[in-house]
């Protein structure tokens, strides 16, 4: 189902049951998987690969030039999007800035209105970005993270699995797995709701709290905190926390 007003590059490859709405522009060697819906006025440009079952919302722009003064338009770079994602109205995802690099969105993510992925960001699976979230270049968001509305993430920053950012907050330092961030670069606790949804019982939640206590309240530098943690036994579910902090 392709609307008569859509403009589609002959190099584009569309899978079965793809729907292209009014005034959509597809410019370049774009690949779109089965069952994906591209709503009215969306623009997909450049080397973009989109998986199956996605919704690309009204007015979204995928594959635009990165906002990087060092970028050269003749650099081959692109965007890769997985399966079963929902991008609501006016989302933007910029292509990678260096040659043969990608901006990547995983599977089953929800990007609410106006969310922005800067160049070379990597967003995992089942991530939620609320309205007007801004991710700078090279940001790395791990699985099941939740970013509240209008939150801002500085370039080269990581957000661990099942972490959460308060709406309107901003970070330029990494947010660890299971952490709750509020304000500016402030970890205020653990994301209990996400842990419960992930099946973490009371014993595992207490382990997470113990890890946060060692790292954040005992006044130890990272290497000393990791060394102290190594003296204790941790469940496999908690291992991502310490692995994250070692990097």
mmCIF file of C-alpha atoms in Angstrom:
data_model
loop_
_atom_site.group_PDB
_atom_site.id
_atom_site.type_symbol
_atom_site.label_atom_id
_atom_site.label_comp_id
_atom_site.label_asym_id
_atom_site.label_seq_id
_atom_site.Cartn_x
_atom_site.Cartn_y
_atom_site.Cartn_z
ATOM 1 C CA UNK A 1 0.000 0.000 0.000
ATOM 2 C CA UNK A 2 1.842 3.040 -1.309
ATOM 3 C CA UNK A 3 0.098 6.402 -1.416
ATOM 4 C CA UNK A 4 0.128 8.116 -4.787
ATOM 5 C CA UNK A 5 1.837 11.221 -3.359
ATOM 6 C CA UNK A 6 4.816 9.328 -1.913
ATOM 7 C CA UNK A 7 8.209 9.808 -3.586
ATOM 8 C CA UNK A 8 10.268 6.616 -3.530
ATOM 9 C CA UNK A 9 13.813 6.195 -4.825
ATOM 10 C CA UNK A 10 14.081 3.307 -7.318
ATOM 11 C CA UNK A 11 17.007 1.959 -5.253
ATOM 12 C CA UNK A 12 14.723 1.408 -2.250
ATOM 13 C CA UNK A 13 13.708 -2.136 -1.296
ATOM 14 C CA UNK A 14 10.291 -2.584 0.313
ATOM 15 C CA UNK A 15 9.231 -5.855 1.906
ATOM 16 C CA UNK A 16 5.753 -7.365 1.724
ATOM 17 C CA UNK A 17 2.835 -5.521 3.330
ATOM 18 C CA UNK A 18 4.808 -2.284 3.788
ATOM 19 C CA UNK A 19 2.543 0.768 4.012
ATOM 20 C CA UNK A 20 3.774 4.147 2.771
ATOM 21 C CA UNK A 21 1.598 7.143 3.643
ATOM 22 C CA UNK A 22 0.935 10.475 1.921
ATOM 23 C CA UNK A 23 3.896 12.732 1.057
ATOM 24 C CA UNK A 24 6.489 10.300 2.380
ATOM 25 C CA UNK A 25 9.965 10.740 0.862
ATOM 26 C CA UNK A 26 12.323 7.767 0.600
ATOM 27 C CA UNK A 27 15.639 8.898 -0.858
ATOM 28 C CA UNK A 28 18.516 6.464 -1.291
ATOM 29 C CA UNK A 29 19.220 2.740 -0.910
ATOM 30 C CA UNK A 30 16.686 2.324 1.877
ATOM 31 C CA UNK A 31 15.543 -1.155 2.955
ATOM 32 C CA UNK A 32 12.221 -1.548 4.793
ATOM 33 C CA UNK A 33 11.097 -4.899 6.192
ATOM 34 C CA UNK A 34 7.742 -6.622 6.046
ATOM 35 C CA UNK A 35 4.730 -5.039 7.676
ATOM 36 C CA UNK A 36 6.373 -1.718 8.516
ATOM 37 C CA UNK A 37 4.173 1.377 8.327
ATOM 38 C CA UNK A 38 5.610 4.742 7.323
ATOM 39 C CA UNK A 39 3.107 7.462 8.137
ATOM 40 C CA UNK A 40 2.457 10.714 6.312
ATOM 41 C CA UNK A 41 5.242 13.253 5.737
ATOM 42 C CA UNK A 42 8.030 11.048 7.056
ATOM 43 C CA UNK A 43 11.444 11.285 5.372
ATOM 44 C CA UNK A 44 13.887 8.372 5.160
ATOM 45 C CA UNK A 45 17.170 9.242 3.515
ATOM 46 C CA UNK A 46 20.536 7.605 2.860
ATOM 47 C CA UNK A 47 21.753 4.146 3.795
ATOM 48 C CA UNK A 48 18.944 3.119 6.115
ATOM 49 C CA UNK A 49 17.899 -0.412 7.000
ATOM 50 C CA UNK A 50 14.579 -0.824 8.813
ATOM 51 C CA UNK A 51 13.353 -4.221 10.004
ATOM 52 C CA UNK A 52 9.851 -5.638 10.121
ATOM 53 C CA UNK A 53 6.752 -4.590 12.020
ATOM 54 C CA UNK A 54 7.831 -1.020 12.749
ATOM 55 C CA UNK A 55 5.779 2.155 12.798
ATOM 56 C CA UNK A 56 7.544 5.309 11.598
ATOM 57 C CA UNK A 57 5.437 8.213 12.820
ATOM 58 C CA UNK A 58 4.135 11.311 11.077
ATOM 59 C CA UNK A 59 6.876 13.757 10.109
ATOM 60 C CA UNK A 60 9.765 11.641 11.398
ATOM 61 C CA UNK A 61 13.159 12.000 9.716
ATOM 62 C CA UNK A 62 15.425 8.935 9.599
ATOM 63 C CA UNK A 63 18.967 9.071 8.222
ATOM 64 C CA UNK A 64 19.505 12.832 8.104
ATOM 65 C CA UNK A 65 22.995 14.336 8.241
ATOM 66 C CA UNK A 66 24.604 14.316 11.713
ATOM 67 C CA UNK A 67 24.958 17.586 13.574
ATOM 68 C CA UNK A 68 28.735 17.293 13.597
ATOM 69 C CA UNK A 69 30.973 19.949 12.032
ATOM 70 C CA UNK A 70 33.531 17.286 11.057
ATOM 71 C CA UNK A 71 30.996 15.333 8.982
ATOM 72 C CA UNK A 72 31.517 15.137 5.229
ATOM 73 C CA UNK A 73 28.457 14.323 3.104
ATOM 74 C CA UNK A 74 30.447 11.916 0.936
ATOM 75 C CA UNK A 75 31.142 9.678 3.970
ATOM 76 C CA UNK A 76 29.142 6.449 3.573
ATOM 77 C CA UNK A 77 27.349 5.951 6.889
ATOM 78 C CA UNK A 78 23.842 5.046 7.898
ATOM 79 C CA UNK A 79 21.091 3.991 10.292
ATOM 80 C CA UNK A 80 19.957 0.514 11.294
ATOM 81 C CA UNK A 81 16.602 -0.114 12.985
ATOM 82 C CA UNK A 82 15.442 -3.512 14.251
ATOM 83 C CA UNK A 83 11.939 -4.954 14.508
ATOM 84 C CA UNK A 84 8.649 -4.020 16.181
ATOM 85 C CA UNK A 85 9.582 -0.478 17.167
ATOM 86 C CA UNK A 86 7.146 2.416 17.438
ATOM 87 C CA UNK A 87 8.411 5.882 16.558
ATOM 88 C CA UNK A 88 5.784 8.484 17.216
ATOM 89 C CA UNK A 89 5.436 11.879 15.553
ATOM 90 C CA UNK A 90 8.503 13.919 14.553
ATOM 91 C CA UNK A 91 11.241 11.612 15.815
ATOM 92 C CA UNK A 92 14.698 12.152 14.323
ATOM 93 C CA UNK A 93 17.517 9.623 13.950
ATOM 94 C CA UNK A 94 20.750 10.895 12.392
ATOM 95 C CA UNK A 95 23.178 8.718 10.459
ATOM 96 C CA UNK A 96 26.675 7.865 11.692
ATOM 97 C CA UNK A 97 29.286 10.551 11.273
ATOM 98 C CA UNK A 98 32.424 8.536 10.459
ATOM 99 C CA UNK A 99 32.850 6.371 7.366
ATOM 100 C CA UNK A 100 30.944 3.067 7.513
ATOM 101 C CA UNK A 101 29.489 3.736 10.973
ATOM 102 C CA UNK A 102 25.886 3.380 12.068
ATOM 103 C CA UNK A 103 23.316 4.799 14.413
ATOM 104 C CA UNK A 104 21.455 1.764 15.793
ATOM 105 C CA UNK A 105 18.006 1.229 17.302
ATOM 106 C CA UNK A 106 17.228 -2.283 18.569
ATOM 107 C CA UNK A 107 13.907 -4.098 18.847
ATOM 108 C CA UNK A 108 10.572 -3.388 20.567
ATOM 109 C CA UNK A 109 11.444 0.178 21.526
ATOM 110 C CA UNK A 110 9.042 3.078 21.964
ATOM 111 C CA UNK A 111 10.203 6.548 20.943
ATOM 112 C CA UNK A 112 7.575 9.087 21.900
ATOM 113 C CA UNK A 113 6.928 12.407 20.195
ATOM 114 C CA UNK A 114 10.016 14.372 19.204
ATOM 115 C CA UNK A 115 12.664 11.952 20.504
ATOM 116 C CA UNK A 116 16.106 12.483 18.949
ATOM 117 C CA UNK A 117 18.952 9.998 18.415
ATOM 118 C CA UNK A 118 22.198 11.756 17.584
ATOM 119 C CA UNK A 119 24.827 10.239 15.324
ATOM 120 C CA UNK A 120 26.342 6.894 16.314
ATOM 121 C CA UNK A 121 24.003 6.370 19.241
ATOM 122 C CA UNK A 122 23.203 2.764 20.076
ATOM 123 C CA UNK A 123 19.865 1.997 21.701
ATOM 124 C CA UNK A 124 19.157 -1.550 22.856
ATOM 125 C CA UNK A 125 15.912 -3.506 23.092
ATOM 126 C CA UNK A 126 12.662 -2.597 24.875
ATOM 127 C CA UNK A 127 13.887 0.922 25.591
ATOM 128 C CA UNK A 128 11.396 3.754 26.137
ATOM 129 C CA UNK A 129 12.264 7.350 25.293
ATOM 130 C CA UNK A 130 9.486 9.710 26.391
ATOM 131 C CA UNK A 131 8.584 12.940 24.601
ATOM 132 C CA UNK A 132 11.453 15.166 23.474
ATOM 133 C CA UNK A 133 14.287 13.052 24.869
ATOM 134 C CA UNK A 134 17.606 14.163 23.362
ATOM 135 C CA UNK A 135 20.523 11.760 22.940
ATOM 136 C CA UNK A 136 23.864 13.243 21.918
ATOM 137 C CA UNK A 137 26.361 11.543 19.644
ATOM 138 C CA UNK A 138 27.789 8.147 20.660
ATOM 139 C CA UNK A 139 25.329 7.676 23.514
ATOM 140 C CA UNK A 140 24.816 4.017 24.466
ATOM 141 C CA UNK A 141 21.441 3.061 25.996
ATOM 142 C CA UNK A 142 21.158 -0.532 27.200
ATOM 143 C CA UNK A 143 18.103 -2.809 27.224
ATOM 144 C CA UNK A 144 14.929 -1.838 29.102
ATOM 145 C CA UNK A 145 16.105 1.636 30.063
ATOM 146 C CA UNK A 146 13.458 4.346 30.492
ATOM 147 C CA UNK A 147 14.193 8.030 29.829
ATOM 148 C CA UNK A 148 11.612 10.512 31.076
ATOM 149 C CA UNK A 149 10.259 13.376 29.022
ATOM 150 C CA UNK A 150 12.658 16.148 27.943
ATOM 151 C CA UNK A 151 15.657 14.406 29.507
ATOM 152 C CA UNK A 152 19.035 15.131 27.918
ATOM 153 C CA UNK A 153 22.021 12.801 27.575
ATOM 154 C CA UNK A 154 25.450 14.235 26.741
ATOM 155 C CA UNK A 155 27.573 12.626 24.043
ATOM 156 C CA UNK A 156 29.671 9.526 24.895
ATOM 157 C CA UNK A 157 27.451 8.708 27.898
ATOM 158 C CA UNK A 158 26.127 5.235 28.782
ATOM 159 C CA UNK A 159 22.856 4.243 30.434
ATOM 160 C CA UNK A 160 22.787 0.728 31.862
ATOM 161 C CA UNK A 161 20.087 -1.888 31.603
ATOM 162 C CA UNK A 162 16.851 -1.116 33.470
ATOM 163 C CA UNK A 163 18.074 2.337 34.448
ATOM 164 C CA UNK A 164 15.675 5.267 34.543
ATOM 165 C CA UNK A 165 16.061 9.027 34.117
ATOM 166 C CA UNK A 166 13.665 11.493 35.682
ATOM 167 C CA UNK A 167 11.844 13.733 33.227
ATOM 168 C CA UNK A 168 13.623 17.024 32.631
ATOM 169 C CA UNK A 169 16.953 15.737 33.961
ATOM 170 C CA UNK A 170 20.358 15.810 32.283
ATOM 171 C CA UNK A 171 23.440 13.591 32.468
ATOM 172 C CA UNK A 172 27.018 13.783 31.258
ATOM 173 C CA UNK A 173 28.146 10.840 33.399
ATOM 174 C CA UNK A 174 27.181 7.193 33.042
ATOM 175 C CA UNK A 175 24.022 5.904 34.713
ATOM 176 C CA UNK A 176 24.577 2.341 35.999
ATOM 177 C CA UNK A 177 22.272 -0.630 35.475
ATOM 178 C CA UNK A 178 19.210 -0.573 37.743
ATOM 179 C CA UNK A 179 19.896 3.058 38.741
ATOM 180 C CA UNK A 180 17.474 5.954 39.129
ATOM 181 C CA UNK A 181 18.864 9.314 37.999
ATOM 182 C CA UNK A 182 17.316 12.683 38.866
ATOM 183 C CA UNK A 183 18.353 16.278 38.328
ATOM 184 C CA UNK A 184 21.914 16.535 37.005
ATOM 185 C CA UNK A 185 24.239 13.554 37.276
ATOM 186 C CA UNK A 186 22.606 12.429 40.501
ATOM 187 C CA UNK A 187 21.873 8.776 41.291
ATOM 188 C CA UNK A 188 19.106 8.765 43.892
ATOM 189 C CA UNK A 189 18.319 5.056 44.227
ATOM 190 C CA UNK A 190 17.472 1.908 42.310
ATOM 191 C CA UNK A 191 14.718 1.362 39.758
ATOM 192 C CA UNK A 192 12.550 -0.913 41.895
ATOM 193 C CA UNK A 193 9.631 -0.912 39.447
ATOM 194 C CA UNK A 194 11.794 -2.190 36.589
ATOM 195 C CA UNK A 195 13.382 -4.814 38.813
ATOM 196 C CA UNK A 196 10.004 -6.146 39.879
ATOM 197 C CA UNK A 197 8.771 -6.231 36.291
ATOM 198 C CA UNK A 198 11.887 -8.174 35.337
ATOM 199 C CA UNK A 199 11.126 -10.785 38.000
ATOM 200 C CA UNK A 200 13.724 -9.696 40.577
ATOM 201 C CA UNK A 201 12.421 -10.987 43.910
ATOM 202 C CA UNK A 202 13.207 -9.446 47.282
ATOM 203 C CA UNK A 203 16.513 -11.332 47.575
ATOM 204 C CA UNK A 204 17.805 -10.033 44.236
ATOM 205 C CA UNK A 205 16.607 -6.514 44.973
ATOM 206 C CA UNK A 206 18.527 -6.587 48.244
ATOM 207 C CA UNK A 207 21.624 -7.646 46.302
ATOM 208 C CA UNK A 208 21.195 -4.673 43.983
ATOM 209 C CA UNK A 209 20.875 -2.381 46.995
ATOM 210 C CA UNK A 210 24.028 -3.915 48.463
ATOM 211 C CA UNK A 211 25.924 -3.221 45.240
ATOM 212 C CA UNK A 212 24.775 0.388 45.174
ATOM 213 C CA UNK A 213 25.740 0.791 48.834
ATOM 214 C CA UNK A 214 29.289 -0.398 48.160
ATOM 215 C CA UNK A 215 29.749 1.801 45.131
ATOM 216 C CA UNK A 216 27.929 4.983 46.147
ATOM 217 C CA UNK A 217 27.949 5.298 49.936
ATOM 218 C CA UNK A 218 31.229 3.815 51.190
ATOM 219 C CA UNK A 219 33.442 6.506 49.686
ATOM 220 C CA UNK A 220 35.480 4.100 47.549
ATOM 221 C CA UNK A 221 36.963 4.818 44.151
ATOM 222 C CA UNK A 222 35.752 2.521 41.367
ATOM 223 C CA UNK A 223 38.697 0.111 41.500
ATOM 224 C CA UNK A 224 38.452 -0.219 45.300
ATOM 225 C CA UNK A 225 34.682 -0.752 45.145
ATOM 226 C CA UNK A 226 35.129 -3.438 42.464
ATOM 227 C CA UNK A 227 37.819 -5.133 44.555
ATOM 228 C CA UNK A 228 35.555 -5.188 47.599
ATOM 229 C CA UNK A 229 32.671 -6.522 45.526
ATOM 230 C CA UNK A 230 34.918 -9.299 44.225
ATOM 231 C CA UNK A 231 35.222 -10.591 47.783
ATOM 232 C CA UNK A 232 31.506 -11.316 47.862
ATOM 233 C CA UNK A 233 29.270 -13.719 45.954
ATOM 234 C CA UNK A 234 26.795 -12.152 43.521
ATOM 235 C CA UNK A 235 23.899 -13.657 41.603
ATOM 236 C CA UNK A 236 24.272 -13.738 37.796
ATOM 237 C CA UNK A 237 21.437 -11.199 37.490
ATOM 238 C CA UNK A 238 23.538 -8.609 39.354
ATOM 239 C CA UNK A 239 26.698 -9.151 37.315
ATOM 240 C CA UNK A 240 25.763 -6.472 34.686
ATOM 241 C CA UNK A 241 26.102 -3.812 37.387
ATOM 242 C CA UNK A 242 29.740 -4.631 38.155
ATOM 243 C CA UNK A 243 30.620 -5.352 34.524
ATOM 244 C CA UNK A 244 29.270 -1.915 33.579
ATOM 245 C CA UNK A 245 31.325 -0.128 36.227
ATOM 246 C CA UNK A 246 34.574 -1.864 35.183
ATOM 247 C CA UNK A 247 34.459 -0.425 31.657
#
